[in-house]
Short mmCIF file of C-alpha atoms in Angstrom, two decimals:
data_model
loop_
_atom_site.label_atom_id
_atom_site.label_comp_id
_atom_site.label_asym_id
_atom_site.label_seq_id
_atom_site.Cartn_x
_atom_site.Cartn_y
_atom_site.Cartn_z
CA MET K 101 -1.74 10.80 9.01
CA ARG K 102 2.48 9.98 9.17
CA THR K 103 4.16 8.03 11.35
CA GLY K 104 6.98 7.89 10.71
CA LEU K 105 8.09 4.85 8.98
CA GLU K 106 7.42 6.87 5.30
CA PHE K 107 10.87 7.07 4.44
CA LEU K 108 11.35 3.12 4.49
CA CYS K 109 10.41 2.70 1.31
CA ASP K 110 12.26 5.33 -0.43
CA VAL K 111 15.65 3.35 0.88
CA SER K 112 17.48 0.35 -0.80
CA ARG K 113 17.23 -2.92 0.47
CA ASP K 114 20.27 -2.92 2.26
CA GLU K 115 19.33 0.42 4.26
CA TRP K 116 15.66 -1.68 5.10
CA LEU K 117 18.21 -4.56 6.40
CA HIS K 118 19.92 -2.21 8.75
CA VAL K 119 16.92 -0.35 9.72
CA MET K 120 15.47 -3.83 10.66
CA MET K 121 17.99 -5.76 12.55
CA ARG K 122 18.94 -2.43 14.47
CA ARG K 123 15.40 -2.14 15.78
CA SER K 124 15.62 -5.86 16.02
CA ARG K 125 18.54 -4.99 18.52
CA ASP K 126 17.23 -2.04 19.97
CA ASP K 127 13.85 -2.93 20.17
CA GLY K 128 13.84 -6.25 22.10
CA VAL K 129 10.98 -6.82 17.63
CA HIS K 130 11.79 -10.37 16.50
CA VAL K 131 12.43 -9.10 12.20
CA ALA K 132 13.06 -12.10 12.07
CA ASP K 133 9.89 -13.81 13.02
CA TYR K 134 7.73 -11.76 10.86
CA GLY K 135 9.61 -12.36 7.30
CA LEU K 136 11.01 -8.50 7.39
CA LEU K 137 14.20 -8.93 6.03
CA ASN K 138 12.67 -12.18 3.01
CA GLU K 139 12.74 -10.48 -0.61
CA GLY K 140 9.59 -8.47 -1.17
CA ALA K 141 9.66 -7.73 2.33
CA GLN K 142 10.00 -4.07 2.31
CA ASP K 143 6.87 -4.12 -1.12
CA ARG K 144 5.01 -5.72 1.48
CA PHE K 145 5.46 -3.74 4.03
CA CYS K 146 4.98 -0.43 1.20
CA MET K 147 1.88 -1.74 -0.53
CA HIS K 148 0.38 -2.09 3.24
CA HIS K 149 2.15 1.20 4.37
CA ARG K 150 0.51 3.37 1.77
CA ARG K 151 -3.31 0.89 1.96
CA GLU K 152 -3.62 2.20 5.73
CA SER K 153 -2.58 6.14 4.80
CA ARG K 154 -4.48 6.15 1.97
CA VAL K 155 -8.06 4.89 4.28
CA GLN K 156 -6.61 7.45 7.22
CA ARG K 157 -6.73 10.04 4.63
CA VAL K 158 -10.22 9.33 2.86
CA GLY K 159 -11.65 8.07 6.37
#
């Protein structure tokens, strides 16, 4: 199952920050509150995302 966020696992850190800042403005999501601008946030997001997609495929 694709969520449309898979591309975030393949972008550079600069692009990740750009997307997160844009989401913060557009959606009113305070990405800094969630630690999404911190070092390693992209890696954690992708690890969680891959685990979730595996669970959905198996289940």
